[in-house]
Amino acid sequence: MVVDQEGVVETPAPAHRGGWWRRDHPVFIPLTGFFTGTVLVSIIVVALGAVLRLIGLDLTENPQYFAIAIAALLVIDAGLMVWERSRRFARYMLFGLLITPVVAGATAALTLYLLINND
């Protein structure tokens, strides 16, 4: 609180709590969005498998549960795209959601290829 010569009280604006990197760094939102999508795909698959195992169901016999979980992630991402402030984050999150299975599949295919050819 600052009082000037005329007795007027001025309150300084509060400092931004997030620091410079949250509002000014150009790669903060893309990186957090991409890795959020990557982590969510991984967590959803593992958590869904664990829950189905606890219930006594097998994911290979009930693939519709996997499709429902992935559809829920896409609906959440679409909801984030509607809100203008989170649209950029949601685009990179969608990229992370879509690229993770591609990278995992390509890595598995390359590993299998190398194992078969080097045997």
Coordinates of N, CA and C in Angstrom, one line a residue:
M1 N 0.8 -1.2 0.0 CA 0.0 0.0 0.0 C 0.9 1.2 0.0
V2 N 0.6 2.2 -0.9 CA 1.4 3.4 -1.1 C 0.5 4.6 -0.9
V3 N 0.9 5.5 0.0 CA 0.2 6.8 0.2 C 1.0 7.9 -0.5
D4 N 0.3 8.6 -1.4 CA 1.0 9.8 -2.0 C 0.8 11.0 -1.2
Q5 N 1.3 12.2 -1.7 CA 1.3 13.4 -0.9 C -0.1 13.9 -0.6
E6 N -1.1 13.6 -1.4 CA -2.4 14.1 -1.2 C -3.2 13.2 -0.3
G7 N -2.6 12.1 0.1 CA -3.3 11.1 1.0 C -4.1 10.1 0.3
V8 N -3.9 10.0 -1.0 CA -4.6 8.9 -1.8 C -3.8 7.6 -1.7
V9 N -4.6 6.6 -1.4 CA -4.0 5.3 -1.2 C -4.0 4.5 -2.5
E10 N -2.8 4.1 -2.9 CA -2.6 3.3 -4.1 C -2.2 1.9 -3.8
T11 N -2.9 0.9 -4.3 CA -2.5 -0.5 -4.1 C -1.8 -1.0 -5.3
P12 N -0.6 -1.4 -5.2 CA 0.1 -2.0 -6.4 C -0.6 -3.2 -6.9
A13 N -0.5 -3.4 -8.2 CA -1.1 -4.6 -8.8 C -0.4 -5.9 -8.3
P14 N -1.1 -7.0 -8.0 CA -0.4 -8.2 -7.6 C 0.5 -8.8 -8.6
A15 N 1.6 -9.3 -8.2 CA 2.6 -9.9 -9.1 C 2.0 -11.2 -9.7
H16 N 2.3 -11.5 -10.9 CA 1.9 -12.7 -11.5 C 2.5 -13.9 -10.8
R17 N 1.7 -14.8 -10.3 CA 2.2 -15.9 -9.5 C 2.8 -17.0 -10.3
G18 N 2.5 -17.1 -11.6 CA 3.1 -18.2 -12.4 C 4.5 -18.1 -12.8
G19 N 5.1 -16.9 -12.7 CA 6.4 -16.7 -13.2 C 6.4 -16.4 -14.7
W20 N 7.6 -16.0 -15.2 CA 7.7 -15.6 -16.6 C 7.5 -16.8 -17.5
W21 N 7.9 -18.0 -17.1 CA 7.9 -19.1 -18.0 C 6.5 -19.6 -18.4
R22 N 5.5 -19.3 -17.5 CA 4.1 -19.8 -17.9 C 3.5 -18.8 -18.9
R23 N 3.8 -17.6 -18.8 CA 3.1 -16.6 -19.7 C 3.9 -16.2 -20.9
D24 N 5.2 -16.3 -20.8 CA 6.1 -15.7 -21.8 C 6.8 -16.8 -22.6
H25 N 7.1 -17.9 -22.1 CA 7.9 -18.9 -22.8 C 7.1 -19.5 -23.9
P26 N 7.7 -19.5 -25.1 CA 6.9 -20.0 -26.3 C 6.6 -21.5 -26.3
V27 N 7.3 -22.3 -25.6 CA 7.1 -23.7 -25.7 C 6.5 -24.3 -24.5
F28 N 6.1 -23.5 -23.5 CA 5.5 -24.1 -22.3 C 4.2 -24.8 -22.6
I29 N 3.3 -24.1 -23.3 CA 1.9 -24.7 -23.6 C 2.1 -25.9 -24.5
P30 N 2.8 -25.8 -25.6 CA 3.0 -27.0 -26.5 C 3.5 -28.2 -25.8
L31 N 4.6 -28.0 -25.0 CA 5.2 -29.1 -24.3 C 4.2 -29.8 -23.2
T32 N 3.6 -28.9 -22.5 CA 2.6 -29.5 -21.5 C 1.5 -30.1 -22.1
G33 N 1.0 -29.6 -23.2 CA -0.1 -30.2 -23.9 C 0.2 -31.6 -24.5
F34 N 1.4 -31.6 -25.2 CA 1.8 -32.8 -25.8 C 2.1 -33.9 -24.8
F35 N 2.8 -33.6 -23.7 CA 3.1 -34.6 -22.7 C 1.8 -35.0 -21.9
T36 N 0.9 -34.1 -21.7 CA -0.4 -34.4 -21.1 C -1.1 -35.5 -21.9
G37 N -1.2 -35.3 -23.3 CA -1.8 -36.3 -24.1 C -1.1 -37.6 -24.1
T38 N 0.2 -37.6 -24.1 CA 1.0 -38.8 -24.0 C 0.8 -39.6 -22.7
V39 N 0.8 -38.9 -21.6 CA 0.6 -39.5 -20.3 C -0.8 -40.0 -20.2
L40 N -1.8 -39.2 -20.6 CA -3.2 -39.7 -20.5 C -3.4 -41.0 -21.3
V41 N -2.9 -41.1 -22.5 CA -3.1 -42.3 -23.2 C -2.5 -43.5 -22.5
S42 N -1.3 -43.3 -21.9 CA -0.6 -44.4 -21.2 C -1.4 -44.7 -19.9
I43 N -1.8 -43.7 -19.2 CA -2.5 -44.0 -17.9 C -3.9 -44.6 -18.1
I44 N -4.6 -44.1 -19.2 CA -5.9 -44.7 -19.4 C -5.8 -46.2 -19.8
V45 N -4.9 -46.5 -20.6 CA -4.7 -47.9 -21.0 C -4.4 -48.8 -19.8
V46 N -3.4 -48.4 -19.0 CA -3.0 -49.2 -17.9 C -4.1 -49.2 -16.8
A47 N -4.8 -48.1 -16.5 CA -5.8 -48.1 -15.5 C -7.0 -48.9 -16.0
L48 N -7.4 -48.8 -17.3 CA -8.5 -49.6 -17.8 C -8.2 -51.1 -17.7
G49 N -7.0 -51.5 -18.0 CA -6.6 -52.9 -17.9 C -6.7 -53.3 -16.5
A50 N -6.2 -52.5 -15.5 CA -6.2 -52.9 -14.1 C -7.6 -53.0 -13.6
V51 N -8.5 -52.1 -13.9 CA -9.9 -52.1 -13.5 C -10.6 -53.3 -14.1
L52 N -10.4 -53.6 -15.3 CA -11.1 -54.7 -15.9 C -10.6 -56.0 -15.4
R53 N -9.3 -56.1 -15.0 CA -8.8 -57.3 -14.4 C -9.4 -57.5 -13.0
L54 N -9.5 -56.4 -12.2 CA -10.2 -56.5 -10.9 C -11.6 -57.0 -11.0
I55 N -12.3 -56.5 -12.0 CA -13.7 -56.9 -12.2 C -13.8 -58.3 -12.7
G56 N -12.7 -58.8 -13.4 CA -12.7 -60.1 -13.9 C -12.9 -60.2 -15.4
L57 N -12.8 -59.1 -16.1 CA -12.9 -59.1 -17.6 C -11.6 -58.9 -18.2
D58 N -11.5 -59.4 -19.4 CA -10.2 -59.3 -20.2 C -10.4 -58.3 -21.3
L59 N -9.4 -57.4 -21.4 CA -9.5 -56.3 -22.4 C -9.5 -56.9 -23.9
T60 N -8.8 -58.0 -24.1 CA -8.8 -58.6 -25.4 C -10.2 -59.2 -25.8
E61 N -11.0 -59.6 -24.8 CA -12.3 -60.1 -25.0 C -13.4 -59.0 -25.1
N62 N -13.1 -57.8 -24.5 CA -14.0 -56.7 -24.5 C -13.4 -55.4 -25.0
P63 N -13.1 -55.4 -26.3 CA -12.4 -54.2 -26.8 C -13.3 -52.9 -26.9
Q64 N -14.6 -53.1 -26.7 CA -15.4 -51.9 -26.7 C -15.1 -51.0 -25.5
Y65 N -14.6 -51.5 -24.4 CA -14.3 -50.7 -23.2 C -13.1 -49.8 -23.6
F66 N -12.2 -50.3 -24.3 CA -11.0 -49.5 -24.7 C -11.5 -48.4 -25.6
A67 N -12.3 -48.7 -26.6 CA -12.8 -47.7 -27.5 C -13.6 -46.6 -26.7
I68 N -14.4 -47.0 -25.7 CA -15.1 -46.0 -24.9 C -14.1 -45.1 -24.2
A69 N -13.1 -45.7 -23.6 CA -12.1 -44.9 -22.9 C -11.4 -43.9 -23.8
I70 N -11.0 -44.3 -25.0 CA -10.3 -43.4 -25.9 C -11.3 -42.3 -26.4
A71 N -12.6 -42.7 -26.7 CA -13.6 -41.7 -27.1 C -13.8 -40.7 -26.0
A72 N -13.7 -41.1 -24.7 CA -13.9 -40.1 -23.6 C -12.7 -39.1 -23.6
L73 N -11.5 -39.6 -23.9 CA -10.3 -38.7 -24.0 C -10.5 -37.7 -25.1
L74 N -11.0 -38.2 -26.2 CA -11.2 -37.3 -27.4 C -12.3 -36.3 -27.1
V75 N -13.4 -36.7 -26.3 CA -14.4 -35.8 -26.0 C -13.9 -34.7 -25.0
I76 N -13.1 -35.1 -24.1 CA -12.5 -34.1 -23.2 C -11.6 -33.1 -23.9
D77 N -10.8 -33.6 -24.9 CA -10.0 -32.8 -25.7 C -10.8 -31.8 -26.6
A78 N -11.9 -32.3 -27.1 CA -12.8 -31.5 -27.9 C -13.4 -30.4 -27.0
G79 N -13.8 -30.7 -25.8 CA -14.3 -29.7 -24.9 C -13.3 -28.6 -24.6
L80 N -12.0 -29.0 -24.4 CA -11.0 -28.0 -24.2 C -10.8 -27.1 -25.5
M81 N -11.0 -27.7 -26.6 CA -10.9 -26.9 -27.9 C -12.0 -25.8 -28.0
V82 N -13.1 -26.1 -27.4 CA -14.2 -25.1 -27.4 C -13.8 -23.8 -26.7
W83 N -13.2 -24.0 -25.5 CA -12.8 -22.8 -24.7 C -11.6 -22.2 -25.3
E84 N -11.7 -20.9 -25.7 CA -10.6 -20.2 -26.4 C -9.3 -20.2 -25.7
R85 N -9.3 -20.0 -24.4 CA -8.0 -20.0 -23.6 C -7.3 -21.3 -23.6
S86 N -7.9 -22.4 -23.8 CA -7.3 -23.7 -23.7 C -7.1 -24.3 -25.1
R87 N -7.5 -23.6 -26.2 CA -7.5 -24.2 -27.5 C -6.1 -24.6 -28.0
R88 N -5.1 -23.8 -27.7 CA -3.7 -24.2 -28.1 C -3.2 -25.4 -27.4
F89 N -3.5 -25.4 -26.1 CA -3.1 -26.6 -25.2 C -3.8 -27.8 -25.8
A90 N -5.1 -27.7 -26.1 CA -5.9 -28.9 -26.6 C -5.4 -29.4 -27.9
R91 N -4.9 -28.5 -28.8 CA -4.4 -29.0 -30.1 C -3.1 -29.8 -29.8
Y92 N -2.2 -29.4 -29.0 CA -1.0 -30.2 -28.7 C -1.3 -31.4 -27.9
M93 N -2.4 -31.3 -27.1 CA -2.8 -32.5 -26.3 C -3.3 -33.6 -27.3
L94 N -4.1 -33.2 -28.3 CA -4.6 -34.1 -29.3 C -3.4 -34.7 -30.1
F95 N -2.4 -33.9 -30.4 CA -1.3 -34.4 -31.1 C -0.6 -35.4 -30.3
G96 N -0.4 -35.2 -29.0 CA 0.1 -36.2 -28.1 C -0.7 -37.5 -28.0
L97 N -2.0 -37.3 -28.0 CA -2.9 -38.5 -27.9 C -2.8 -39.3 -29.2
L98 N -2.6 -38.7 -30.3 CA -2.6 -39.4 -31.6 C -1.2 -40.0 -31.9
I99 N -0.2 -39.3 -31.5 CA 1.2 -39.7 -31.9 C 1.7 -40.8 -31.0
T100 N 1.2 -40.9 -29.8 CA 1.7 -41.9 -28.9 C 1.5 -43.3 -29.4
P101 N 0.3 -43.7 -29.8 CA 0.2 -45.1 -30.4 C 1.0 -45.3 -31.6
V102 N 1.2 -44.3 -32.4 CA 2.0 -44.4 -33.7 C 3.4 -44.7 -33.3
V103 N 4.0 -43.9 -32.3 CA 5.4 -44.1 -31.9 C 5.5 -45.5 -31.2
A104 N 4.6 -45.9 -30.4 CA 4.7 -47.2 -29.7 C 4.6 -48.3 -30.7
G105 N 3.7 -48.2 -31.7 CA 3.6 -49.2 -32.7 C 4.8 -49.3 -33.6
A106 N 5.4 -48.2 -34.0 CA 6.6 -48.2 -34.8 C 7.8 -48.7 -34.0
T107 N 7.9 -48.4 -32.7 CA 9.0 -49.0 -31.9 C 8.8 -50.5 -31.8
A108 N 7.6 -50.9 -31.6 CA 7.4 -52.4 -31.4 C 7.7 -53.1 -32.7
A109 N 7.3 -52.5 -33.9 CA 7.6 -53.1 -35.2 C 9.1 -53.2 -35.4
L110 N 9.8 -52.1 -35.2 CA 11.2 -52.1 -35.4 C 12.0 -53.1 -34.4
T111 N 11.5 -53.1 -33.2 CA 12.1 -54.1 -32.3 C 11.9 -55.5 -32.7
L112 N 10.7 -55.8 -33.2 CA 10.4 -57.2 -33.6 C 11.2 -57.5 -34.9
Y113 N 11.3 -56.5 -35.8 CA 12.1 -56.7 -37.0 C 13.6 -57.0 -36.7
L114 N 14.1 -56.2 -35.8 CA 15.5 -56.4 -35.4 C 15.7 -57.8 -34.6
L115 N 14.8 -58.2 -33.8 CA 14.9 -59.5 -33.1 C 14.8 -60.6 -34.1
I116 N 14.0 -60.5 -35.1 CA 13.8 -61.6 -36.0 C 15.0 -61.7 -37.0
N117 N 15.5 -60.6 -37.4 CA 16.6 -60.6 -38.4 C 17.9 -60.9 -37.7
N118 N 18.1 -60.6 -36.5 CA 19.4 -60.9 -35.8 C 19.4 -62.3 -35.1
D119 N 18.4 -63.0 -35.3 CA 18.4 -64.3 -34.6 C 19.0 -65.4 -35.4

